[in-house]
Coordinates of C-alpha atoms in Angstrom, one line a residue:
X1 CA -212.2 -110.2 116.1
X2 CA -213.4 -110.6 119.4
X3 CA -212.6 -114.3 119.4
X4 CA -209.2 -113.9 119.0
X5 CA -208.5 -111.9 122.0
X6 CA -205.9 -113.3 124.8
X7 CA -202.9 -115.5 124.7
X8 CA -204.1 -116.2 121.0
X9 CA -203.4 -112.8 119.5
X10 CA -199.4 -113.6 120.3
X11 CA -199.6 -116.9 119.3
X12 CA -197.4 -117.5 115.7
X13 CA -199.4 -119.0 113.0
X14 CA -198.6 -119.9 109.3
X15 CA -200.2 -117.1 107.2
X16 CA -201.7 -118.0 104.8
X17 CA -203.7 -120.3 106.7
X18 CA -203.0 -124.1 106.6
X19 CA -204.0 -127.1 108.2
X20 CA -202.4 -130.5 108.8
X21 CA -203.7 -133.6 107.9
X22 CA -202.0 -136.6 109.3
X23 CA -202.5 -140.4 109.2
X24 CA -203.5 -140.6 105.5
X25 CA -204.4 -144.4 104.8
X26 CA -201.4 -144.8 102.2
X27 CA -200.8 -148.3 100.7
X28 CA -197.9 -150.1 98.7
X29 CA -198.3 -150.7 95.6
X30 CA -194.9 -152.5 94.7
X31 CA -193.1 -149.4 93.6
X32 CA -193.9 -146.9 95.7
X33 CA -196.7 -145.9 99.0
X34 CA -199.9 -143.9 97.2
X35 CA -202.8 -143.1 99.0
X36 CA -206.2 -140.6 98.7
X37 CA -205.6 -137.9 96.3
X38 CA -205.9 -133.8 97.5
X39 CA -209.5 -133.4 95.6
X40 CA -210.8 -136.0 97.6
X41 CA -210.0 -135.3 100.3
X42 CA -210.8 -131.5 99.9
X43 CA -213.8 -133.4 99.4
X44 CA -214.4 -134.8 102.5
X45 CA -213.4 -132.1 104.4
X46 CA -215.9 -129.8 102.2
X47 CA -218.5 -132.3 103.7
X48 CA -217.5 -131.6 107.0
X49 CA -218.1 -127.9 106.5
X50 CA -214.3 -126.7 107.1
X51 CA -214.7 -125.4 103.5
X52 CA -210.8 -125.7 102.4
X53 CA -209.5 -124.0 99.2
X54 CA -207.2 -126.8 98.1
X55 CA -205.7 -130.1 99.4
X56 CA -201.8 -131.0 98.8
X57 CA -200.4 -134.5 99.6
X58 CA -197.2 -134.4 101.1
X59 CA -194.6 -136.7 99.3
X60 CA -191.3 -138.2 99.9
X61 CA -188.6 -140.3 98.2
X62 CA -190.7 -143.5 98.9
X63 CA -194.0 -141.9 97.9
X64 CA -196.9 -140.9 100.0
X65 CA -196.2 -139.5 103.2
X66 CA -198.9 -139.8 104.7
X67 CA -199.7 -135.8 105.2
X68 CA -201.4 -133.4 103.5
X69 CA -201.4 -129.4 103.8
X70 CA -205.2 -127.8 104.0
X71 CA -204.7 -124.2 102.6
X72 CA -207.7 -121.8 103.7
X73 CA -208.7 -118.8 102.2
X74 CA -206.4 -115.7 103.6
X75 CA -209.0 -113.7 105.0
X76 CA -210.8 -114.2 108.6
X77 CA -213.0 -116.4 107.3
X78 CA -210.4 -118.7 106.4
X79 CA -209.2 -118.4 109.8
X80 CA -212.3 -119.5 111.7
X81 CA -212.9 -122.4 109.4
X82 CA -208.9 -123.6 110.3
X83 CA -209.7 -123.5 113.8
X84 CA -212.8 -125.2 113.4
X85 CA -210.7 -128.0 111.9
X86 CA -208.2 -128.3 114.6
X87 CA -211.7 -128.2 117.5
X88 CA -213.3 -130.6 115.5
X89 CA -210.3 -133.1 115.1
X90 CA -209.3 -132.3 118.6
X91 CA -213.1 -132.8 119.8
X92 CA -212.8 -136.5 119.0
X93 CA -209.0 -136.6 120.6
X94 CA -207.5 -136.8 117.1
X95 CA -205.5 -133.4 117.3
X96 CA -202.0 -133.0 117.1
X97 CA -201.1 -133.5 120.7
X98 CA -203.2 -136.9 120.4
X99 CA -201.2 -137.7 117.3
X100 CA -197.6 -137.4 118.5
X101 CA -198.3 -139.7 121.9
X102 CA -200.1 -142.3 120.0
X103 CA -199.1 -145.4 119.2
X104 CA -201.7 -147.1 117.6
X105 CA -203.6 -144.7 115.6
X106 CA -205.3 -147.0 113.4
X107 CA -207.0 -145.9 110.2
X108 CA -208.4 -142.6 111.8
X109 CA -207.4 -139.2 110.6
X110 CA -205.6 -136.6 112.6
X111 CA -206.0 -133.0 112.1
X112 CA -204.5 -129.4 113.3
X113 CA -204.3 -125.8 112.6
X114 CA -200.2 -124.9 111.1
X115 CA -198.2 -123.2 114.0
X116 CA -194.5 -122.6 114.7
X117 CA -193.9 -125.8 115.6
X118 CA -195.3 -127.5 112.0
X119 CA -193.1 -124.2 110.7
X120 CA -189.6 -125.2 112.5
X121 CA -190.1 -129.2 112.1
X122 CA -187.6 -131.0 110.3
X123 CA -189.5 -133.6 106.9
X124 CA -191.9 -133.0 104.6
X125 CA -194.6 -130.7 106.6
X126 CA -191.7 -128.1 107.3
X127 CA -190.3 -128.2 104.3
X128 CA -193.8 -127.5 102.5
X129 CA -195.0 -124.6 105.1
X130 CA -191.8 -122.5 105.0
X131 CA -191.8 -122.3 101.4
X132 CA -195.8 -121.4 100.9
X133 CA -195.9 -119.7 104.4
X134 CA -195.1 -117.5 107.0
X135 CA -195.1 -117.2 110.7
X136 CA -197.6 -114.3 112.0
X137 CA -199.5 -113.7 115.3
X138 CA -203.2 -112.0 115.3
X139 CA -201.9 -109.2 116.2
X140 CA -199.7 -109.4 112.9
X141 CA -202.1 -110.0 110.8
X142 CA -204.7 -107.5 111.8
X143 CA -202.2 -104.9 111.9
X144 CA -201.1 -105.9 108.2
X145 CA -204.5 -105.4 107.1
X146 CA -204.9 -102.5 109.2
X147 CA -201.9 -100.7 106.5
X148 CA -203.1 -102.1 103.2
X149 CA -206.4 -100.4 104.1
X150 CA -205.0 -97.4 105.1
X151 CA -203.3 -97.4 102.4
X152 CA -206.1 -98.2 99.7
X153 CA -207.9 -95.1 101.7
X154 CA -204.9 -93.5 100.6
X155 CA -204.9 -94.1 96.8
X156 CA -208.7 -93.6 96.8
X157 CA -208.0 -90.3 98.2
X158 CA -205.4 -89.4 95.6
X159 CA -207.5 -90.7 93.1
X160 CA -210.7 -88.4 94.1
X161 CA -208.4 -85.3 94.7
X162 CA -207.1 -85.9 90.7
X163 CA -210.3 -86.5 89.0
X164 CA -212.0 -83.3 90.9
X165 CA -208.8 -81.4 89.2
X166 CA -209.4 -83.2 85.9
X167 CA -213.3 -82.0 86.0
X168 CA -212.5 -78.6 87.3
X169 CA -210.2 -78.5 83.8
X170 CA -213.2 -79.9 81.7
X171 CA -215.8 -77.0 83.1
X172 CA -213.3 -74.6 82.4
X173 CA -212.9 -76.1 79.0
X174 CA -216.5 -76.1 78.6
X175 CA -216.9 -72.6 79.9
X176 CA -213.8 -71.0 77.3
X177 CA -215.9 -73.0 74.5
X178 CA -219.4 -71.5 75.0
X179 CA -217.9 -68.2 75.2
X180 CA -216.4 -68.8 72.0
X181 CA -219.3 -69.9 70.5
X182 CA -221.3 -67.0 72.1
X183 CA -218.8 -64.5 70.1
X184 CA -218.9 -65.9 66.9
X185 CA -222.7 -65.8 67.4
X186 CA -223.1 -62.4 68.3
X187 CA -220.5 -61.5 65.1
X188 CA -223.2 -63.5 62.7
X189 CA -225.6 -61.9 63.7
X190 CA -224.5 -58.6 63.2
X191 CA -223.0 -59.4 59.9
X192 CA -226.2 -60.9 58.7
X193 CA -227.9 -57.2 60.1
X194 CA -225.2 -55.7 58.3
X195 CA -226.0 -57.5 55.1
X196 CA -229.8 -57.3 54.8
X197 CA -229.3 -53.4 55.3
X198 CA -227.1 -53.2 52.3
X199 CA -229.5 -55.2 50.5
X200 CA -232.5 -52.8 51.5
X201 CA -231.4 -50.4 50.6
X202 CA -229.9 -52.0 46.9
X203 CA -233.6 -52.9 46.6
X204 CA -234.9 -49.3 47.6
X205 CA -232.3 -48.1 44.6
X206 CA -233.5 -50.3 42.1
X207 CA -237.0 -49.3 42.8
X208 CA -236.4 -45.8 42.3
X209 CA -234.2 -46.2 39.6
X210 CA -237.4 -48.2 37.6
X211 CA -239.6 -45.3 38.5
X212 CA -237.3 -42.5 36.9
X213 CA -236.9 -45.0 33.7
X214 CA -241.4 -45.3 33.6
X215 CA -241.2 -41.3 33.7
X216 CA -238.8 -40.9 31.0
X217 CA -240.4 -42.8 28.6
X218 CA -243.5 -41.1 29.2
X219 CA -242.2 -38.3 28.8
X220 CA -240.8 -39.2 25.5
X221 CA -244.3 -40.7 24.5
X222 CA -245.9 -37.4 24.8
X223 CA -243.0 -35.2 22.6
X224 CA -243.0 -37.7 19.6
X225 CA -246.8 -37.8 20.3
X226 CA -246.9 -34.0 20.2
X227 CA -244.2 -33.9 17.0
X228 CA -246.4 -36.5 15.2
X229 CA -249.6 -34.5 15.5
X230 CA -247.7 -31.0 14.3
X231 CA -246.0 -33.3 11.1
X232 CA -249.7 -34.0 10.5
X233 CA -250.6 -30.5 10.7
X234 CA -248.3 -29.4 8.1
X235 CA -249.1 -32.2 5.6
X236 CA -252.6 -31.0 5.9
X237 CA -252.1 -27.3 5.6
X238 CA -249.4 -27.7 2.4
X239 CA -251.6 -30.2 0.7
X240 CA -254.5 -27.1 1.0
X241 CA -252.3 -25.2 -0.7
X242 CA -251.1 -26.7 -3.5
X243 CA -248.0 -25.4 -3.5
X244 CA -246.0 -28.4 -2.6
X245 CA -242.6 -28.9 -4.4
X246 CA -240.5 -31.7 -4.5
X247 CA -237.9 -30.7 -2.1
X248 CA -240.4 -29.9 0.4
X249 CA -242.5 -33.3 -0.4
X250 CA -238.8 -35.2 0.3
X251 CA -238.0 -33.0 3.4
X252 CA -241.7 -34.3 4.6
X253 CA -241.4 -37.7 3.6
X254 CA -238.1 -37.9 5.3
X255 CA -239.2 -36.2 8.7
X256 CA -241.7 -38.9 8.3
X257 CA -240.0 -41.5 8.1
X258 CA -237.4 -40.3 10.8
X259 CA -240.6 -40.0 12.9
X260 CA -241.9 -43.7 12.4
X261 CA -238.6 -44.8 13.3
X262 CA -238.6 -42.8 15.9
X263 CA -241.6 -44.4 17.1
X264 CA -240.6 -47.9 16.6
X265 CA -237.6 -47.5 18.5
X266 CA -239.6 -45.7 20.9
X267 CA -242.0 -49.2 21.0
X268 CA -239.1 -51.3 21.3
X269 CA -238.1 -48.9 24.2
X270 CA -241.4 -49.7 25.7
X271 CA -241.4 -53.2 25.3
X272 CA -238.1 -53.1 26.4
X273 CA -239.3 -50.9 29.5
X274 CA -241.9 -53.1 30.4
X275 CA -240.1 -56.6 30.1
X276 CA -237.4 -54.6 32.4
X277 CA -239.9 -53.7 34.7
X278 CA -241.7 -57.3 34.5
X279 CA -237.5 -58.8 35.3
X280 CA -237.3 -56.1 38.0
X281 CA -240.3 -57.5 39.8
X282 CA -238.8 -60.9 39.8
X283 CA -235.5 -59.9 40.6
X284 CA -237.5 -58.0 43.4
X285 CA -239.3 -61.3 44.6
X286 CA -235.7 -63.0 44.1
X287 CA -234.0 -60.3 46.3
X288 CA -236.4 -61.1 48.8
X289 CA -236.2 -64.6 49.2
X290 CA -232.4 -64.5 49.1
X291 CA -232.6 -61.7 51.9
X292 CA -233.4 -64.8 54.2
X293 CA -230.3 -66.6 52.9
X294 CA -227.6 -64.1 52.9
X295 CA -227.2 -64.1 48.9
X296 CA -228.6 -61.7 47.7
X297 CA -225.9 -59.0 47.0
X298 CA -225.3 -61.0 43.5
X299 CA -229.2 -60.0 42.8
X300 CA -228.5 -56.9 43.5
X301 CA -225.5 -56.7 41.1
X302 CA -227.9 -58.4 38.1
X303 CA -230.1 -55.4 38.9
X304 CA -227.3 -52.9 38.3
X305 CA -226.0 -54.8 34.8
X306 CA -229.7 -54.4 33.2
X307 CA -229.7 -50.7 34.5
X308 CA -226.3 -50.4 32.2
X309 CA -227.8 -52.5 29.8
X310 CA -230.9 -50.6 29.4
X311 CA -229.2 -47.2 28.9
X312 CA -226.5 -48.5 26.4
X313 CA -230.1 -49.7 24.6
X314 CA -231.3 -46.0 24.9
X315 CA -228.0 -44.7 24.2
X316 CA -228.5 -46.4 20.5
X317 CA -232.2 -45.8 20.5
X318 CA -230.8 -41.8 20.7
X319 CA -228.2 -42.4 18.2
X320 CA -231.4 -43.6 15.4
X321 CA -233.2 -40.1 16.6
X322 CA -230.4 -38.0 14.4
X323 CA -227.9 -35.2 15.3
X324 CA -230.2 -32.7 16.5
X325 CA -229.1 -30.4 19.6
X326 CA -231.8 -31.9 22.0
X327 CA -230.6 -35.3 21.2
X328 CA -227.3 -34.5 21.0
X329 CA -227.6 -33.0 25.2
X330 CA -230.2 -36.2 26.0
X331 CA -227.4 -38.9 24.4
X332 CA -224.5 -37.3 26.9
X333 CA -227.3 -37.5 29.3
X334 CA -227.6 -41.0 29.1
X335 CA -223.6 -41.5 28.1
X336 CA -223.0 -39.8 31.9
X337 CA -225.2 -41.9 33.5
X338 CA -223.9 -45.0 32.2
X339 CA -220.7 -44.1 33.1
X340 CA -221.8 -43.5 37.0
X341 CA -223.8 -47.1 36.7
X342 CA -220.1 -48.8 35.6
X343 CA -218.2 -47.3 38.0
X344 CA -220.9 -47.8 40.7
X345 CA -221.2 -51.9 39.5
X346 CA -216.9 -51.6 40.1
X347 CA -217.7 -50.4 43.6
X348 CA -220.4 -53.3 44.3
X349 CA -218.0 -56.0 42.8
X350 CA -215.6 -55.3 45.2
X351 CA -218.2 -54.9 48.1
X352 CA -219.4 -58.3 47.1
X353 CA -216.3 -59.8 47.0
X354 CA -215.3 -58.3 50.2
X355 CA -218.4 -59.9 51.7
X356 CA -218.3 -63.6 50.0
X357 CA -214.7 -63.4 51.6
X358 CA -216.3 -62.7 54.8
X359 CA -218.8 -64.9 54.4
X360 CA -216.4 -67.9 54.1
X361 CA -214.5 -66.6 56.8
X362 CA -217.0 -67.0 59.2
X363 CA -218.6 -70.6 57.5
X364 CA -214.8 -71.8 58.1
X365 CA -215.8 -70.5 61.9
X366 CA -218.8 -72.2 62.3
X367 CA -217.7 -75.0 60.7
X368 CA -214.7 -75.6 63.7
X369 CA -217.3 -74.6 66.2
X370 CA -219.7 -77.2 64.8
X371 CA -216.8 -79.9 65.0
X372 CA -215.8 -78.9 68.3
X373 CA -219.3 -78.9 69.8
X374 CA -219.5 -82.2 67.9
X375 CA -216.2 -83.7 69.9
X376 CA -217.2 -82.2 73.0
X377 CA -220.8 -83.9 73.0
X378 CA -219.8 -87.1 71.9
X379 CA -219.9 -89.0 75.3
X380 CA -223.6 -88.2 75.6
X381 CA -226.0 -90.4 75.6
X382 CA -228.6 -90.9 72.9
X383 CA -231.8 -90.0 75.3
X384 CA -230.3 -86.7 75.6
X385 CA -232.5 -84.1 73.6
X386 CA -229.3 -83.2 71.5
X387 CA -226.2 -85.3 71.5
X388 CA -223.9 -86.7 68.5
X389 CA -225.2 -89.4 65.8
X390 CA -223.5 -91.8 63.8
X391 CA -225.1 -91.2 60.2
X392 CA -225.6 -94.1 58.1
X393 CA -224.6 -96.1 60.4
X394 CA -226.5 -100.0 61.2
X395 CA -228.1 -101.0 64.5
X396 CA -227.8 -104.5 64.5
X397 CA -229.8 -104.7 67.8
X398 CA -232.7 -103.8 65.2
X399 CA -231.6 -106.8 63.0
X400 CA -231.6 -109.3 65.9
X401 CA -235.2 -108.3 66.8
X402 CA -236.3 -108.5 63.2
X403 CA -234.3 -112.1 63.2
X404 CA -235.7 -113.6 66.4
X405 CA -239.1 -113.0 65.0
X406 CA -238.3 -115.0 61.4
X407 CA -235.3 -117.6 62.7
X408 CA -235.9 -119.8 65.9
X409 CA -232.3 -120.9 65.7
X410 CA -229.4 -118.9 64.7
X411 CA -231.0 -115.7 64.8
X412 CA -228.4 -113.8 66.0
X413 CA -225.5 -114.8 63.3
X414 CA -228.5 -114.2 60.9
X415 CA -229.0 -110.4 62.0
X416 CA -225.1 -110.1 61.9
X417 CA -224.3 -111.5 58.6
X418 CA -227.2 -109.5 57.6
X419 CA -225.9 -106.2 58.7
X420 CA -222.2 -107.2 57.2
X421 CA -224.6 -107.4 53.7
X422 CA -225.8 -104.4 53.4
X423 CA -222.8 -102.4 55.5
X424 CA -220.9 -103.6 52.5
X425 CA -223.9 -102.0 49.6
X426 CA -224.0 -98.8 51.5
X427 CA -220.9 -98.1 51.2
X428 CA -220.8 -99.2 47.4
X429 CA -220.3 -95.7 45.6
X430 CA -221.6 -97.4 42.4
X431 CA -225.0 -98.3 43.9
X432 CA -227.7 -95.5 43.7
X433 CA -231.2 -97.1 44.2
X434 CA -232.5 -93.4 44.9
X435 CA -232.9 -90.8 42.1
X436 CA -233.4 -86.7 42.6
X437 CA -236.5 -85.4 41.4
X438 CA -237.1 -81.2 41.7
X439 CA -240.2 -79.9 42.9
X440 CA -241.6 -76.8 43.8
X441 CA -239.9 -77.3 47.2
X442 CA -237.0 -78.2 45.7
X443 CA -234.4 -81.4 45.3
X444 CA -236.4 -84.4 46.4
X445 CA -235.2 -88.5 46.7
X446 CA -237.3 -90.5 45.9
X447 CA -237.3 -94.4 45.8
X448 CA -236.3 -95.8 41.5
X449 CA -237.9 -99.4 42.6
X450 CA -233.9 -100.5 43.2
X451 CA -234.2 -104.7 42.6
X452 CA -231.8 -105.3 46.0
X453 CA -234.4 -103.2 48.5
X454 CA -237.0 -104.9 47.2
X455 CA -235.8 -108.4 47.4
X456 CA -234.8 -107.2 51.4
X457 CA -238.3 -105.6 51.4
X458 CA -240.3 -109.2 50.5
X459 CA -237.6 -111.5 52.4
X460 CA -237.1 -109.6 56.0
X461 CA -240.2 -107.3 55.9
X462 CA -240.8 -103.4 56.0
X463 CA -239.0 -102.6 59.4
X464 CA -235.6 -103.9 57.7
X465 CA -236.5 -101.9 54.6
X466 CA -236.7 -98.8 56.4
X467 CA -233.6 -99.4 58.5
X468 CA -231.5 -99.6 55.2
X469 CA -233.5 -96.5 53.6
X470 CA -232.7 -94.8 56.4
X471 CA -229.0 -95.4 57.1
X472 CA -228.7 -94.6 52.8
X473 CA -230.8 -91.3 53.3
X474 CA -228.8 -90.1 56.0
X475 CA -225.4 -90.6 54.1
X476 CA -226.5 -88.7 51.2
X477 CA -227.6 -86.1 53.7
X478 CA -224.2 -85.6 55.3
X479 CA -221.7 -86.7 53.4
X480 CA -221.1 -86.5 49.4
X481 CA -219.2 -89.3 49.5
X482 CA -220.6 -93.1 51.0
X483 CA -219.4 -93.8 54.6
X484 CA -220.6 -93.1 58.4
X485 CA -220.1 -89.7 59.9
X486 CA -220.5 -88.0 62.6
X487 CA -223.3 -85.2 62.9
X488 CA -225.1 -83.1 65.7
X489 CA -228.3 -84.5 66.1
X490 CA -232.2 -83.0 67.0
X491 CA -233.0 -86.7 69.1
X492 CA -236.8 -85.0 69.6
X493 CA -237.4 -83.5 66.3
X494 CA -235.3 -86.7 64.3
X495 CA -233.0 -84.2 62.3
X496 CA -229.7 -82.7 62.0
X497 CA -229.4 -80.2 65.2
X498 CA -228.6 -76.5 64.4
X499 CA -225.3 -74.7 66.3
X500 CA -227.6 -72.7 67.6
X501 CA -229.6 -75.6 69.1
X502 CA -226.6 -77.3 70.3
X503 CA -224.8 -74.6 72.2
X504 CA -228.5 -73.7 73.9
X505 CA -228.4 -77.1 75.0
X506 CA -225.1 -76.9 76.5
X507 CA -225.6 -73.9 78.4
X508 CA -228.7 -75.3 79.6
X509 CA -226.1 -78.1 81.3
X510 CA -224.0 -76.3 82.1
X511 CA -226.2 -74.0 84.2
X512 CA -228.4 -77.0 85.5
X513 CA -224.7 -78.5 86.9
X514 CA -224.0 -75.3 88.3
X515 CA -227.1 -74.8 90.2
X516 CA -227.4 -78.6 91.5
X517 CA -223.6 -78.0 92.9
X518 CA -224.9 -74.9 94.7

C-alpha cells in the first residue's frame, strides 16, 4: 500500500481495474474493419507479464474500432499489474498522452491505465467503462475493503458466538442423557438384587421342603416295616396253635394283602420320592443357571407344581391304606397342605407376573436408552473404541482392493458391480446358505456349502468370501429380518457393545472434554 501514497490515493480510477489498448492494426475486409481478436491479444500481453484476466475489442457500426478494454483482476494485485501496463507503454512514449498528440502512429500499440477521463469520454471506450465500471480513488477502494472485512469479522464473530451456544446445548444434552442412563442403571441393578433374593430364598424352600418329604417316607418305611414283622408274628403264633378258623384265616389273608399293597404303593412312593428328588436337583442346577439370567422365578414355580403334585400322589397313596383313624388324620394332613401349596402357587403367579411386567418395563427402557445412545454416537468415528456400526452392510473399498489385484483395467466398476451383486442376495429373504446347528453351547451357524459362496469363493478369493460371510452373519445377528441396521459396536473386541460399555465410554468423553477445557 505504500506505493500508492500521494496525489495517487485521490486520483479517480475505473474499479474494477481496466486498461486501454489503442491503435489495434484493424483491416477492411470489404464489409466491415476486423482486426486481432481479445484472446490474442490477452495473449500477448500475458507474454509481456501484465497478466490480464480477459481482452474485449471495442466495436462500432463499421466494425473494429480499433480499442480494446484489459480488465485486471479486482484485488491489489490487479492494480499493480494495470499500472505496470500504463509504465511500460509509457516507458517507450506509447501512453495515452503520446497517443492523443500523435499523428503518425504507425502500426505500434498504445496503452493506459482507465481513469476519469476514459470514464467521461464520449465513443466506444466510455460507453464500454461506465457500463462494466466505476470511478473510485485509492483511498476508496481501500476504505471499501476496509468495511467488507470488518464486516466478515463480523459474521465470523456471530457465527463463533452461535455455535459455542449450540455446543453448550449439546453438553447439556449429553449431560441430562448420562444421568438418565445412570438412573435406569442403578434401578436394574437393584431389581436384578431384588430378584436373585427372591429366588434364594425359593431355592432354600424347595430344599427344605425335599428334606421333610425324605423324612416322611422314612418314617413310613419303618411303621409298615414294623406292621409287617408283627403280621408275621401272628401267622406264626396261630399256625402253632392250630386253632385257625376261617374267618380269622380271611381277616389274615386280607391284612395281608392290605399290607402288600400298602407296600407297593409305599415303593411307588419311593420311586416317586427319588425321581422327585433326582428332578429337584436339576431343577436346582436349572435355578442356578437362570439366577444369572433373571428367569428363574418360572423354575421356581415348576418346583411348587411337583410339590402339589406329589402330595395329591400321596393323598391317593393314603386313600389305598383304608379308613383307619391314623390314616384318616395323616390324609387331612396331606389334604391341608396341599391346600397351602395352591394357594401359595396363586401368590407366586401373581408375583411372577408382577415381575415379567417389570421386566418388560424396564427392557422397553433399555431398549430407548440403547437407541438413544445409538443416535447420539453416530457421528463418531470408527477408530473410536465404541462408536455405531452399520451391520450387514458392504465396504466396497474392500472390493476395489480385492479388484485392483485381479483386473488391471476397470477395476473399480468391477468392485462396484460386484458389491451391487451381492447387496441384492443379502438382502434376498429366500436365500439361507447358513443352517443352525445346537451344541452344547448352544445355537450355532454354520456354513451348508451354499453353490453362490462358493462360486465367489473360487472366482474373487477368500478375502471376498469372508466380507460376504460376514456382512450375512451380522444381519442374522441383529435383525430377524434381511437389511442393514444400526448397532452399538465393541471396535476392540469386534462385537456388539453392551449399554453398559457404551455409556462408560461416554462418560469417559465426557470427562476427558471437561478436563482438557479446564
Amino acid at each position: 500500500m505504500a506505493l500508492y501514497q500521494g496525489n495517487d490515493v485521490d486520483e479517480k480510477y475505473v474499479f474494477p481495474w481496466m486498461g486501454i489498448v489503442a491503435n489495434v492494426p484493424i483491416e477492411w475486409d470489404g464489409k466491415r474493419y476486423v482486426g486481432k481478436s481479445g484472446s490474442g491479444l490477452r495473449d500477448d500481453l500475458t507474454n509481456k507479464g501484465f497478466n490480464p484476466v480477459r481482452v474485449h475489442p471495442l466495436w462500432n457500426h463499421r466494425g473494429h474500432s480499433g480499442y480494446a478494454v484489459v480488465e485486471f483482476s479486482n484485488n491489489w494485485d490487479g492494480f499493480a499489474y494495470a499500472i505496470k501496463l500504463e509504465k511500460s507503454f509509457e516507458s517507450q512514449h506509447r501512453g495515452r498522452l503520446d497517443y492523443l498528440g500523435s499523428a503518425n502512429r504507425g502500426n505500434k500499440l498504445y496503452g493506459w491505465v482507465a481513469k476519469a477521463d476514459d470514464f467521461r469520454s464520449a465513443g466506444v471506450i466510455g460507453d464500454y467503462v461506465r457500463k462494466n465500471g466505476d470511478l473510485k480513488s485509492i483511498s476508496d477502494v481501500q476504505a471499501e475493503e476496509k468495511r467488507k472485512n470488518d464486516a466478515l469479522v463480523s459474521n465470523l464473530a456471530d457465527t463463533i458466538k452461535a455455535k459455542s451456544r449450540r455446543l453448550k446445548e449439546i453438553e447439556s444434552r449429553c449431560n441430562e442423557t448420562s444421568m438418565c442412563l445412570n438412573k435406569v442403571m442403578m434401578q436394574r441393578d437393584e431389581m436384578i438384587q431384588e430378584y436373585n433374593e427372591e429366588l434364594q430364598g425359593m431355592a432354600k424352600n424347595a430344599r427344605d421342603q425335599l428334606a421333610k418329604m425324605i423324612k416322611e417316607r422314612e418314617k413310613n418305611k419303618l411303621y409298615l416295616e414294623a406292621q409287617r414283622k408283627e403280621l408275621e408274628l401272628r401267622e406264626k403264633e396261630l399256625v402253632e396253635r392250630e386253632a385257625l378258623n376261617d374267618n380269622q384265616r380271611q381277616e389274615l389273608n386280607s391284612l395281608k394283602q392290605m399290607n402288600e399293597r400298602a407296600e407297593m404303593e409305599q415303593k411307588r412312593m419311593d420311586e416317586s420320592v427319588l425321581k422327585l428328588a433326582e428332578e429337584q436337583k436339576k431343577e436346582k442346577e436349572t435355578l442356578r443357571e437362570k439366577i444369572l439370567e433373571l428367569q428363574t422365578k418360572l423354575d421356581s414355580k415348576q418346583a411348587l407344581e411337583l410339590e402339589i403334585e406329589r402330595l395329591r400322589g400321596a393323598t391317593q397313596v393314603m386313600r389305598h391304606m383304608g379308613d383307619g383313624q391314623d390314616v384318616k388324620k395323616k390324609l387331612d394332613e396331606i389334604q391341608e397342605s396341599l391346600k397351602e401349596k395352591e394357594e401359595e402357587l396363586e401368590d407366586l403367579e401373581a408375583l411372577n407376573q408382577a415381575l415379567v411386567v417389570k421386566e418388560r418395563r424396564a427392557n422397553v427402557e433399555l431398549q430407548d436408552a440403547r437407541k438413544e445412545l445409538i443416535d447420539g454416537m453416530k457421528q463418531h468415528s470408527s477408530r473410536a473404541l465404541i462408536g455405531v456400526k452399520r451391520m450387514g452392510e458392504l465396504n466396497i473399498k474392500r472390493f476395489q482392493e480385492i479388484t485392483k489385484r485381479m483386473f488391471v483395467e476397470d477395476a473399480d466398476f468391477k468392485a462396484a458391480e460386484l458389491c451391487s451383486i451381492w447387496e441384492a442376495h443379502l438382502r434376498d429373504p429366500n436365500w439361507h446358505p447358513f443352517k443352525v446347528v445346537t451344541t452344547e453351547n448352544g445355537p450355532k451357524e454354520i456354513d451348508d456349502k451354499d453353490e453362490r459362496l462358493n462360486r465367489l469363493k473360487h472366482e474373487y478369493g477368500k478375502a471376498a468370501y469372508e466380507l460376504v460371510t460376514t456382512a450375512l452373519l451380522e444381519m442374522n445377528e441383529s435383525s430377524c429380518s434381511r437389511g442393514i441396521t444400526t448397532e452399538l459396536w465393541n471396535y476392540k473386541l469386534e462385537r456388539i457393545a453392551t449399554i453398559k460399555e457404551g455409556i462408560s465410554y461416554v462418560v469417559q468423553k465426557l470427562k476427558a472434554s471437561k478436563a482438557k477445557k479446564r
